[in-house]
PDB file of C-alpha atoms and ligand atoms in Angstrom:
ATOM      1  CA  MET X   1       8.808   8.103  13.286  1.00  0.00           C
ATOM      2  CA  ARG X   2       5.435   9.740  12.701  1.00  0.00           C
ATOM      3  CA  VAL X   3       2.815   7.990  10.534  1.00  0.00           C
ATOM      4  CA  ARG X   4      -0.133   9.912   9.063  1.00  0.00           C
ATOM      5  CA  PHE X   5      -2.939   8.433   6.980  1.00  0.00           C
ATOM      6  CA  TRP X   6      -4.157  10.709   4.175  1.00  0.00           C
ATOM      7  CA  GLY X   7      -6.183   8.048   2.338  1.00  0.00           C
ATOM      8  CA  VAL X   8      -7.261   4.584   3.467  1.00  0.00           C
ATOM      9  CA  ARG X   9      -9.729   3.551   0.758  1.00  0.00           C
ATOM     10  CA  GLY X  10      -9.351   1.040  -2.081  1.00  0.00           C
ATOM     11  CA  SER X  11     -10.594   1.300  -5.683  1.00  0.00           C
ATOM     12  CA  LEU X  12     -12.029   4.825  -5.810  1.00  0.00           C
ATOM     13  CA  PRO X  13     -12.667   7.847  -3.605  1.00  0.00           C
ATOM     14  CA  VAL X  14     -16.008   7.795  -1.796  1.00  0.00           C
ATOM     15  CA  PRO X  15     -16.794  11.101  -0.092  1.00  0.00           C
ATOM     16  CA  GLY X  16     -20.028  11.388   1.859  1.00  0.00           C
ATOM     17  CA  ALA X  17     -21.722  11.206   5.214  1.00  0.00           C
ATOM     18  CA  GLY X  18     -21.188   7.439   5.496  1.00  0.00           C
ATOM     19  CA  THR X  19     -17.389   7.616   5.166  1.00  0.00           C
ATOM     20  CA  GLU X  20     -16.398  10.839   6.889  1.00  0.00           C
ATOM     21  CA  ARG X  21     -14.894   9.252  10.033  1.00  0.00           C
ATOM     22  CA  TYR X  22     -12.444   6.847   8.368  1.00  0.00           C
ATOM     23  CA  GLY X  23     -12.259   8.969   5.237  1.00  0.00           C
ATOM     24  CA  GLY X  24     -13.108   8.462   1.574  1.00  0.00           C
ATOM     25  CA  ASN X  25      -9.747   9.217  -0.106  1.00  0.00           C
ATOM     26  CA  THR X  26      -7.697   6.477  -1.762  1.00  0.00           C
ATOM     27  CA  SER X  27      -4.351   5.169  -0.483  1.00  0.00           C
ATOM     28  CA  CYS X  28      -1.719   7.583   0.805  1.00  0.00           C
ATOM     29  CA  VAL X  29       0.411   7.287   3.961  1.00  0.00           C
ATOM     30  CA  GLU X  30       3.110   9.717   5.125  1.00  0.00           C
ATOM     31  CA  LEU X  31       6.077   8.618   7.254  1.00  0.00           C
ATOM     32  CA  THR X  32       8.361  11.257   8.765  1.00  0.00           C
ATOM     33  CA  SER X  33      11.497  10.563  10.769  1.00  0.00           C
ATOM     34  CA  ALA X  34      12.552  12.620  13.785  1.00  0.00           C
ATOM     35  CA  ALA X  35      15.285  14.149  11.590  1.00  0.00           C
ATOM     36  CA  GLY X  36      12.606  15.310   9.109  1.00  0.00           C
ATOM     37  CA  THR X  37      13.056  12.811   6.252  1.00  0.00           C
ATOM     38  CA  ARG X  38       9.703  12.404   4.519  1.00  0.00           C
ATOM     39  CA  ILE X  39       8.463   9.262   2.765  1.00  0.00           C
ATOM     40  CA  ILE X  40       5.027   9.132   1.163  1.00  0.00           C
ATOM     41  CA  ILE X  41       3.680   5.686   0.303  1.00  0.00           C
ATOM     42  CA  ASP X  42       1.247   5.747  -2.629  1.00  0.00           C
ATOM     43  CA  GLY X  43      -0.319   8.693  -4.390  1.00  0.00           C
ATOM     44  CA  GLY X  44      -4.045   7.983  -4.202  1.00  0.00           C
ATOM     45  CA  THR X  45      -6.405  10.951  -3.870  1.00  0.00           C
ATOM     46  CA  GLY X  46      -5.270  11.432  -0.247  1.00  0.00           C
ATOM     47  CA  ILE X  47      -2.002  12.911  -1.522  1.00  0.00           C
ATOM     48  CA  ARG X  48      -3.782  16.062  -2.695  1.00  0.00           C
ATOM     49  CA  ARG X  49      -4.455  17.307   0.834  1.00  0.00           C
ATOM     50  CA  LEU X  50      -0.973  16.272   1.949  1.00  0.00           C
ATOM     51  CA  GLY X  51       0.409  18.371  -0.931  1.00  0.00           C
ATOM     52  CA  LYS X  52      -1.616  21.380   0.219  1.00  0.00           C
ATOM     53  CA  GLU X  53      -0.266  21.000   3.732  1.00  0.00           C
ATOM     54  CA  LEU X  54       3.323  20.682   2.470  1.00  0.00           C
ATOM     55  CA  MET X  55       2.847  23.879   0.477  1.00  0.00           C
ATOM     56  CA  ARG X  56       2.261  25.714   3.757  1.00  0.00           C
ATOM     57  CA  ALA X  57       5.891  24.953   4.697  1.00  0.00           C
ATOM     58  CA  GLU X  58       9.193  24.605   2.800  1.00  0.00           C
ATOM     59  CA  PHE X  59       7.597  23.224  -0.386  1.00  0.00           C
ATOM     60  CA  GLU X  60       5.967  26.624  -0.985  1.00  0.00           C
ATOM     61  CA  SER X  61       9.367  28.284  -1.370  1.00  0.00           C
ATOM     62  CA  GLY X  62      10.746  25.415  -3.492  1.00  0.00           C
ATOM     63  CA  LYS X  63      12.946  24.011  -0.742  1.00  0.00           C
ATOM     64  CA  GLY X  64      11.035  20.789  -0.049  1.00  0.00           C
ATOM     65  CA  GLN X  65      12.161  17.234  -0.555  1.00  0.00           C
ATOM     66  CA  ALA X  66      10.040  14.057  -0.418  1.00  0.00           C
ATOM     67  CA  HIS X  67      10.309  10.444  -1.519  1.00  0.00           C
ATOM     68  CA  ILE X  68       7.195   8.770  -2.944  1.00  0.00           C
ATOM     69  CA  LEU X  69       7.165   4.963  -2.798  1.00  0.00           C
ATOM     70  CA  VAL X  70       4.499   3.532  -5.110  1.00  0.00           C
ATOM     71  CA  SER X  71       3.143   0.058  -4.342  1.00  0.00           C
ATOM     72  CA  HIS X  72       1.784  -0.351  -7.889  1.00  0.00           C
ATOM     73  CA  THR X  73       0.242   1.819 -10.545  1.00  0.00           C
ATOM     74  CA  HIS X  74      -3.408   0.832 -10.225  1.00  0.00           C
ATOM     75  CA  TRP X  75      -5.523   3.956 -10.389  1.00  0.00           C
ATOM     76  CA  ASP X  76      -6.321   4.145  -6.659  1.00  0.00           C
ATOM     77  CA  HIS X  77      -2.588   4.374  -5.821  1.00  0.00           C
ATOM     78  CA  ILE X  78      -1.565   7.111  -8.289  1.00  0.00           C
ATOM     79  CA  GLN X  79      -4.727   9.052  -9.046  1.00  0.00           C
ATOM     80  CA  GLY X  80      -3.837  11.963  -6.761  1.00  0.00           C
ATOM     81  CA  LEU X  81      -0.341  12.544  -8.169  1.00  0.00           C
ATOM     82  CA  PRO X  82      -1.314  15.101 -10.870  1.00  0.00           C
ATOM     83  CA  PHE X  83      -2.945  17.119  -8.051  1.00  0.00           C
ATOM     84  CA  PHE X  84       0.128  17.043  -5.769  1.00  0.00           C
ATOM     85  CA  ALA X  85       1.003  20.749  -5.608  1.00  0.00           C
ATOM     86  CA  PRO X  86       4.746  20.383  -4.732  1.00  0.00           C
ATOM     87  CA  PHE X  87       5.320  19.042  -8.297  1.00  0.00           C
ATOM     88  CA  TYR X  88       4.529  22.470  -9.704  1.00  0.00           C
ATOM     89  CA  ARG X  89       6.969  24.571  -7.653  1.00  0.00           C
ATOM     90  CA  ALA X  90      10.543  24.968  -8.993  1.00  0.00           C
ATOM     91  CA  GLY X  91      13.252  23.944  -6.564  1.00  0.00           C
ATOM     92  CA  ASN X  92      11.346  21.119  -4.856  1.00  0.00           C
ATOM     93  CA  ARG X  93      13.026  17.739  -5.177  1.00  0.00           C
ATOM     94  CA  LEU X  94      10.788  14.704  -5.518  1.00  0.00           C
ATOM     95  CA  PHE X  95      11.863  11.109  -5.920  1.00  0.00           C
ATOM     96  CA  VAL X  96       9.369   8.503  -7.149  1.00  0.00           C
ATOM     97  CA  TYR X  97      10.106   4.810  -6.576  1.00  0.00           C
ATOM     98  CA  ALA X  98       8.204   1.878  -8.072  1.00  0.00           C
ATOM     99  CA  ARG X  99       8.757  -1.623  -9.387  1.00  0.00           C
ATOM    100  CA  GLN X 100      10.523  -1.814 -12.727  1.00  0.00           C
ATOM    101  CA  ARG X 101       8.244  -2.809 -15.588  1.00  0.00           C
ATOM    102  CA  ASP X 102       9.146  -4.895 -18.595  1.00  0.00           C
ATOM    103  CA  ASP X 103       7.148  -2.855 -21.090  1.00  0.00           C
ATOM    104  CA  GLN X 104       7.769   0.833 -20.350  1.00  0.00           C
ATOM    105  CA  ASN X 105       9.826   3.049 -18.098  1.00  0.00           C
ATOM    106  CA  LEU X 106       8.363   4.530 -14.953  1.00  0.00           C
ATOM    107  CA  ARG X 107       8.426   8.113 -16.078  1.00  0.00           C
ATOM    108  CA  SER X 108       6.276   7.326 -19.111  1.00  0.00           C
ATOM    109  CA  VAL X 109       3.765   5.426 -16.935  1.00  0.00           C
ATOM    110  CA  PHE X 110       3.312   8.445 -14.670  1.00  0.00           C
ATOM    111  CA  ALA X 111       3.457  10.951 -17.521  1.00  0.00           C
ATOM    112  CA  ALA X 112       0.714   9.057 -19.394  1.00  0.00           C
ATOM    113  CA  GLN X 113      -1.887   9.796 -16.724  1.00  0.00           C
ATOM    114  CA  ALA X 114      -1.273  13.528 -17.156  1.00  0.00           C
ATOM    115  CA  ASP X 115      -1.447  13.405 -20.973  1.00  0.00           C
ATOM    116  CA  ALA X 116      -4.262  15.000 -22.947  1.00  0.00           C
ATOM    117  CA  PRO X 117      -7.136  14.276 -23.063  1.00  0.00           C
ATOM    118  CA  PHE X 118      -6.973  12.980 -19.468  1.00  0.00           C
ATOM    119  CA  PHE X 119      -5.464  16.035 -17.775  1.00  0.00           C
ATOM    120  CA  PRO X 120      -4.764  19.617 -18.902  1.00  0.00           C
ATOM    121  CA  VAL X 121      -1.182  19.914 -17.568  1.00  0.00           C
ATOM    122  CA  SER X 122       1.329  17.567 -19.171  1.00  0.00           C
ATOM    123  CA  PHE X 123       3.914  15.981 -16.888  1.00  0.00           C
ATOM    124  CA  ASP X 124       6.669  17.892 -18.721  1.00  0.00           C
ATOM    125  CA  ARG X 125       5.211  21.070 -17.226  1.00  0.00           C
ATOM    126  CA  THR X 126       6.000  20.063 -13.643  1.00  0.00           C
ATOM    127  CA  ARG X 127       8.529  22.569 -12.287  1.00  0.00           C
ATOM    128  CA  ALA X 128      10.048  20.514  -9.462  1.00  0.00           C
ATOM    129  CA  ALA X 129      13.044  18.234 -10.075  1.00  0.00           C
ATOM    130  CA  VAL X 130      11.458  14.773 -10.308  1.00  0.00           C
ATOM    131  CA  ALA X 131      13.614  11.638 -10.400  1.00  0.00           C
ATOM    132  CA  PHE X 132      12.312   8.131 -10.949  1.00  0.00           C
ATOM    133  CA  ARG X 133      13.939   5.088  -9.342  1.00  0.00           C
ATOM    134  CA  GLU X 134      12.997   1.661 -10.701  1.00  0.00           C
ATOM    135  CA  LEU X 135      13.060  -1.122  -8.117  1.00  0.00           C
ATOM    136  CA  HIS X 136      13.676  -4.860  -8.383  1.00  0.00           C
ATOM    137  CA  ASP X 137      11.783  -7.261  -6.100  1.00  0.00           C
ATOM    138  CA  GLY X 138      13.468  -7.644  -2.739  1.00  0.00           C
ATOM    139  CA  VAL X 139      15.803  -4.672  -3.090  1.00  0.00           C
ATOM    140  CA  LYS X 140      16.905  -2.803   0.063  1.00  0.00           C
ATOM    141  CA  PHE X 141      18.070   0.802   0.134  1.00  0.00           C
ATOM    142  CA  GLU X 142      18.417   3.858   2.334  1.00  0.00           C
ATOM    143  CA  ILE X 143      16.815   7.256   2.153  1.00  0.00           C
ATOM    144  CA  GLU X 144      18.739   9.578   4.467  1.00  0.00           C
ATOM    145  CA  ASP X 145      18.144   8.136   7.965  1.00  0.00           C
ATOM    146  CA  MET X 146      15.382   5.713   6.852  1.00  0.00           C
ATOM    147  CA  ARG X 147      16.081   2.124   5.769  1.00  0.00           C
ATOM    148  CA  ILE X 148      13.722   0.557   3.219  1.00  0.00           C
ATOM    149  CA  ALA X 149      13.121  -3.107   2.414  1.00  0.00           C
ATOM    150  CA  THR X 150      10.806  -4.404  -0.306  1.00  0.00           C
ATOM    151  CA  THR X 151       9.168  -7.607  -1.426  1.00  0.00           C
ATOM    152  CA  ARG X 152       6.748  -8.709  -4.111  1.00  0.00           C
ATOM    153  CA  LEU X 153       3.027  -9.064  -3.372  1.00  0.00           C
ATOM    154  CA  ASN X 154       0.374 -11.352  -4.830  1.00  0.00           C
ATOM    155  CA  HIS X 155      -1.780  -8.983  -6.888  1.00  0.00           C
ATOM    156  CA  PRO X 156      -2.894  -8.678 -10.529  1.00  0.00           C
ATOM    157  CA  HIS X 157       0.030  -7.042 -12.391  1.00  0.00           C
ATOM    158  CA  VAL X 158       2.091  -7.365  -9.175  1.00  0.00           C
ATOM    159  CA  ALA X 159       2.517  -4.895  -6.292  1.00  0.00           C
ATOM    160  CA  THR X 160       5.435  -4.056  -3.994  1.00  0.00           C
ATOM    161  CA  ALA X 161       5.383  -4.156  -0.176  1.00  0.00           C
ATOM    162  CA  TYR X 162       7.633  -1.788   1.775  1.00  0.00           C
ATOM    163  CA  ALA X 163       9.105  -1.837   5.275  1.00  0.00           C
ATOM    164  CA  VAL X 164      10.540   1.411   6.598  1.00  0.00           C
ATOM    165  CA  VAL X 165      12.869   1.478   9.602  1.00  0.00           C
ATOM    166  CA  ALA X 166      13.717   4.750  11.336  1.00  0.00           C
ATOM    167  CA  ASP X 167      14.152   6.065  14.884  1.00  0.00           C
ATOM    168  CA  GLY X 168      14.203   2.474  16.176  1.00  0.00           C
ATOM    169  CA  ALA X 169      10.721   1.711  14.764  1.00  0.00           C
ATOM    170  CA  ARG X 170       9.617  -0.517  11.891  1.00  0.00           C
ATOM    171  CA  VAL X 171       6.520   0.117   9.760  1.00  0.00           C
ATOM    172  CA  ALA X 172       5.394  -2.306   7.029  1.00  0.00           C
ATOM    173  CA  TYR X 173       3.001  -1.394   4.205  1.00  0.00           C
ATOM    174  CA  ILE X 174       1.352  -4.396   2.546  1.00  0.00           C
ATOM    175  CA  ALA X 175      -1.016  -3.271  -0.238  1.00  0.00           C
ATOM    176  CA  ASP X 176      -2.395  -4.579  -2.469  1.00  0.00           C
ATOM    177  CA  THR X 177      -2.276  -8.315  -1.994  1.00  0.00           C
ATOM    178  CA  ALA X 178      -4.360 -11.457  -2.115  1.00  0.00           C
ATOM    179  CA  PRO X 179      -3.689 -14.230   0.406  1.00  0.00           C
ATOM    180  CA  PHE X 180      -0.820 -16.544  -0.517  1.00  0.00           C
ATOM    181  CA  SER X 181      -2.951 -19.651  -0.838  1.00  0.00           C
ATOM    182  CA  ASP X 182      -5.507 -19.811  -3.630  1.00  0.00           C
ATOM    183  CA  ILE X 183      -4.285 -17.978  -6.745  1.00  0.00           C
ATOM    184  CA  LEU X 184      -0.838 -16.918  -7.952  1.00  0.00           C
ATOM    185  CA  PHE X 185      -1.286 -13.564  -9.680  1.00  0.00           C
ATOM    186  CA  GLY X 186       0.854 -12.441 -12.592  1.00  0.00           C
ATOM    187  CA  GLN X 187       0.392 -10.065 -15.488  1.00  0.00           C
ATOM    188  CA  GLU X 188      -2.950 -11.332 -16.725  1.00  0.00           C
ATOM    189  CA  PHE X 189      -6.496 -10.370 -15.777  1.00  0.00           C
ATOM    190  CA  LEU X 190      -8.669 -13.137 -14.313  1.00  0.00           C
ATOM    191  CA  SER X 191     -12.277 -12.640 -15.349  1.00  0.00           C
ATOM    192  CA  GLY X 192     -13.757 -14.904 -12.673  1.00  0.00           C
ATOM    193  CA  PRO X 193     -12.961 -17.021  -9.620  1.00  0.00           C
ATOM    194  CA  PRO X 194     -11.208 -20.338 -10.289  1.00  0.00           C
ATOM    195  CA  SER X 195     -13.417 -23.408 -10.058  1.00  0.00           C
ATOM    196  CA  PRO X 196     -13.920 -24.464  -6.425  1.00  0.00           C
ATOM    197  CA  ARG X 197     -12.121 -27.743  -7.066  1.00  0.00           C
ATOM    198  CA  SER X 198      -9.041 -26.244  -8.726  1.00  0.00           C
ATOM    199  CA  LYS X 199      -5.914 -25.755  -6.658  1.00  0.00           C
ATOM    200  CA  PRO X 200      -2.700 -23.931  -7.569  1.00  0.00           C
ATOM    201  CA  SER X 201      -0.155 -26.171  -9.308  1.00  0.00           C
ATOM    202  CA  ARG X 202       2.771 -27.453  -7.283  1.00  0.00           C
ATOM    203  CA  ALA X 203       5.052 -24.842  -8.867  1.00  0.00           C
ATOM    204  CA  ASP X 204       2.602 -22.003  -8.130  1.00  0.00           C
ATOM    205  CA  SER X 205       2.143 -23.224  -4.535  1.00  0.00           C
ATOM    206  CA  ALA X 206       5.911 -23.137  -4.029  1.00  0.00           C
ATOM    207  CA  LYS X 207       6.060 -19.550  -5.358  1.00  0.00           C
ATOM    208  CA  LEU X 208       3.161 -18.497  -3.093  1.00  0.00           C
ATOM    209  CA  LYS X 209       4.857 -20.082  -0.105  1.00  0.00           C
ATOM    210  CA  SER X 210       8.109 -18.236  -0.681  1.00  0.00           C
ATOM    211  CA  MET X 211       6.213 -14.975  -1.267  1.00  0.00           C
ATOM    212  CA  ALA X 212       4.366 -15.459   2.044  1.00  0.00           C
ATOM    213  CA  ALA X 213       7.646 -16.139   3.847  1.00  0.00           C
ATOM    214  CA  ALA X 214       9.181 -12.957   2.412  1.00  0.00           C
ATOM    215  CA  VAL X 215       6.148 -10.885   3.486  1.00  0.00           C
ATOM    216  CA  THR X 216       6.372 -12.357   7.001  1.00  0.00           C
ATOM    217  CA  ARG X 217      10.095 -11.493   7.108  1.00  0.00           C
ATOM    218  CA  LEU X 218       9.290  -7.937   6.013  1.00  0.00           C
ATOM    219  CA  CYS X 219       6.826  -7.631   8.941  1.00  0.00           C
ATOM    220  CA  GLU X 220       9.182  -9.333  11.448  1.00  0.00           C
ATOM    221  CA  GLY X 221       8.945  -7.516  14.784  1.00  0.00           C
ATOM    222  CA  ALA X 222       7.188  -4.540  13.129  1.00  0.00           C
ATOM    223  CA  ASP X 223       5.694  -1.892  15.390  1.00  0.00           C
ATOM    224  CA  LEU X 224       3.002  -1.189  12.806  1.00  0.00           C
ATOM    225  CA  VAL X 225       1.728  -3.254   9.874  1.00  0.00           C
ATOM    226  CA  ILE X 226      -0.606  -1.520   7.395  1.00  0.00           C
ATOM    227  CA  TYR X 227      -2.355  -4.297   5.434  1.00  0.00           C
ATOM    228  CA  ASP X 228      -4.851  -4.569   2.563  1.00  0.00           C
ATOM    229  CA  THR X 229      -7.933  -5.994   4.323  1.00  0.00           C
ATOM    230  CA  MET X 230     -10.497  -4.987   1.728  1.00  0.00           C
ATOM    231  CA  TYR X 231     -12.733  -8.031   1.918  1.00  0.00           C
ATOM    232  CA  THR X 232     -14.995  -9.778   4.371  1.00  0.00           C
ATOM    233  CA  PRO X 233     -14.782 -13.602   4.168  1.00  0.00           C
ATOM    234  CA  GLU X 234     -18.014 -13.623   2.135  1.00  0.00           C
ATOM    235  CA  GLU X 235     -16.719 -11.044  -0.367  1.00  0.00           C
ATOM    236  CA  TYR X 236     -13.457 -12.956  -0.699  1.00  0.00           C
ATOM    237  CA  ARG X 237     -15.404 -16.095  -1.619  1.00  0.00           C
ATOM    238  CA  GLN X 238     -17.083 -14.129  -4.427  1.00  0.00           C
ATOM    239  CA  PHE X 239     -14.051 -12.166  -5.661  1.00  0.00           C
ATOM    240  CA  PRO X 240     -10.838 -14.098  -4.937  1.00  0.00           C
ATOM    241  CA  HIS X 241      -9.636 -13.146  -8.446  1.00  0.00           C
ATOM    242  CA  PHE X 242      -9.479  -9.390  -7.647  1.00  0.00           C
ATOM    243  CA  GLY X 243      -6.391  -9.830  -5.461  1.00  0.00           C
ATOM    244  CA  HIS X 244      -7.284  -8.550  -1.972  1.00  0.00           C
ATOM    245  CA  SER X 245      -7.140  -9.984   1.564  1.00  0.00           C
ATOM    246  CA  ARG X 246      -9.348 -10.363   4.637  1.00  0.00           C
ATOM    247  CA  PRO X 247      -8.499  -9.223   8.197  1.00  0.00           C
ATOM    248  CA  SER X 248      -7.834 -12.881   9.123  1.00  0.00           C
ATOM    249  CA  ASP X 249      -5.047 -13.027   6.486  1.00  0.00           C
ATOM    250  CA  ALA X 250      -3.403  -9.919   7.921  1.00  0.00           C
ATOM    251  CA  ILE X 251      -3.725 -11.221  11.497  1.00  0.00           C
ATOM    252  CA  ALA X 252      -2.058 -14.499  10.479  1.00  0.00           C
ATOM    253  CA  VAL X 253       0.903 -12.645   8.935  1.00  0.00           C
ATOM    254  CA  CYS X 254       1.274 -10.332  11.957  1.00  0.00           C
ATOM    255  CA  ARG X 255       1.092 -13.288  14.312  1.00  0.00           C
ATOM    256  CA  ALA X 256       3.767 -15.232  12.422  1.00  0.00           C
ATOM    257  CA  ALA X 257       5.940 -12.110  12.262  1.00  0.00           C
ATOM    258  CA  GLY X 258       5.489 -11.100  15.916  1.00  0.00           C
ATOM    259  CA  ALA X 259       4.259  -7.671  14.787  1.00  0.00           C
ATOM    260  CA  ARG X 260       2.795  -5.381  17.441  1.00  0.00           C
ATOM    261  CA  THR X 261      -0.016  -3.415  15.817  1.00  0.00           C
ATOM    262  CA  LEU X 262      -2.080  -4.068  12.717  1.00  0.00           C
ATOM    263  CA  VAL X 263      -3.831  -1.306  10.793  1.00  0.00           C
ATOM    264  CA  LEU X 264      -6.725  -2.480   8.608  1.00  0.00           C
ATOM    265  CA  PHE X 265      -6.343  -0.603   5.320  1.00  0.00           C
ATOM    266  CA  HIS X 266      -7.561  -0.219   1.709  1.00  0.00           C
ATOM    267  CA  HIS X 267     -11.214  -0.415   2.710  1.00  0.00           C
ATOM    268  CA  ALA X 268     -13.874  -1.426   0.207  1.00  0.00           C
ATOM    269  CA  PRO X 269     -15.544   1.679  -1.265  1.00  0.00           C
ATOM    270  CA  ASP X 270     -19.030   0.559  -0.240  1.00  0.00           C
ATOM    271  CA  ARG X 271     -18.056  -0.006   3.405  1.00  0.00           C
ATOM    272  CA  SER X 272     -19.600   2.678   5.669  1.00  0.00           C
ATOM    273  CA  ASP X 273     -17.960   3.877   8.887  1.00  0.00           C
ATOM    274  CA  ALA X 274     -20.448   1.828  10.919  1.00  0.00           C
ATOM    275  CA  GLU X 275     -19.644  -1.289   8.868  1.00  0.00           C
ATOM    276  CA  LEU X 276     -15.924  -0.649   9.324  1.00  0.00           C
ATOM    277  CA  ASP X 277     -16.462  -0.437  13.097  1.00  0.00           C
ATOM    278  CA  ALA X 278     -18.010  -3.917  12.910  1.00  0.00           C
ATOM    279  CA  VAL X 279     -15.104  -5.255  10.781  1.00  0.00           C
ATOM    280  CA  LEU X 280     -12.679  -3.807  13.348  1.00  0.00           C
ATOM    281  CA  GLU X 281     -14.533  -5.403  16.281  1.00  0.00           C
ATOM    282  CA  GLY X 282     -14.481  -8.779  14.520  1.00  0.00           C
ATOM    283  CA  ALA X 283     -10.748  -8.443  13.781  1.00  0.00           C
ATOM    284  CA  ARG X 284     -10.011  -7.480  17.406  1.00  0.00           C
ATOM    285  CA  ALA X 285     -11.884 -10.562  18.655  1.00  0.00           C
ATOM    286  CA  GLN X 286      -9.924 -12.780  16.220  1.00  0.00           C
ATOM    287  CA  ALA X 287      -6.605 -11.221  17.262  1.00  0.00           C
ATOM    288  CA  ARG X 288      -7.450 -11.619  20.980  1.00  0.00           C
ATOM    289  CA  SER X 289      -8.321 -15.293  20.614  1.00  0.00           C
ATOM    290  CA  ALA X 290      -5.186 -15.902  18.498  1.00  0.00           C
ATOM    291  CA  ALA X 291      -3.042 -14.201  21.171  1.00  0.00           C
ATOM    292  CA  ALA X 292      -4.683 -16.288  23.939  1.00  0.00           C
ATOM    293  CA  HIS X 293      -4.005 -19.438  21.920  1.00  0.00           C
ATOM    294  CA  ASP X 294      -0.344 -18.444  21.441  1.00  0.00           C
ATOM    295  CA  ARG X 295       0.060 -17.703  25.177  1.00  0.00           C
ATOM    296  CA  LYS X 296      -1.397 -21.094  26.095  1.00  0.00           C
ATOM    297  CA  LYS X 297       0.957 -22.803  23.636  1.00  0.00           C
ATOM    298  CA  ARG X 298       3.994 -21.002  25.041  1.00  0.00           C
ATOM    299  CA  THR X 299       3.006 -21.927  28.606  1.00  0.00           C
ATOM    300  CA  ALA X 300       2.528 -25.564  27.595  1.00  0.00           C
ATOM    301  CA  GLU X 301       5.932 -25.568  25.892  1.00  0.00           C
ATOM    302  CA  ALA X 302       7.607 -24.009  28.948  1.00  0.00           C
ATOM    303  CA  THR X 303       6.219 -26.573  31.403  1.00  0.00           C
TER     304      THR X 303
HETATM  305 ZN1  LIG S   1      -5.709  -0.654  -4.564  1.00  0.00          ZN
HETATM  306 ZN1  LIG S   2      -4.357  -2.846  -6.962  1.00  0.00          ZN
END
């Protein structure tokens, strides 16, 4: 399975000299199996360039097919969709998957962002055949030769995590999510951090615990885990109510799941390439010391 990153940024696109190495586009990852099945996770602004590349091949002649898995419909995960060229070529077949909502159907959510006065081309004018699939938390399904598993994440208005298995490899995509410890997110907006003394209720703690266990299961033995690591520890202390994690949270999940490689993802818009290098170095040091600790523990257990 081939994995390509077309956008790795959270919140909003940030082009410029300070972000050109890691890139300034918002979330979009492409997974392709050896047999040619194509899954795109999230339609942030990165999907525009992917669309242009696809139009150089079978999507240009209306013979393309792709499956777009949407983690959630916050702006930075769907903003590029109206600019995804394969939508506008008759014959292409596109399938969009996202969590079922209580209030409106998926098609109307995506169509709304292309409605006047926000965009000149209404969604009804797309020429490709577009089908929407609404997902329930925890559902598993297959797309050609790729197997998909899902679970719910801890994020304002809820997000969906995906694991994709193909060609003997497993890739997990965990964005966006807060850690599973301090706040249980639902459908309401939190205007500030909870008071330092407040703790989640017993019921909320139980829900967080089972959510964490499901995320760990999703990452079990993964070859690659792509994880929302937007915040430094200091930023998390200031903004725990925005629903994002730190590298240490991602490392803990990967360690519990026995995952092989972690990709830090959904970078804060103000983080420059040089600052990201420093975040990466810090995360590598943490992962190394965690691995050394685990080795020591295993040796002690074996003797
Ligand atoms: Zn996001
Ligand atoms: Zn979000």
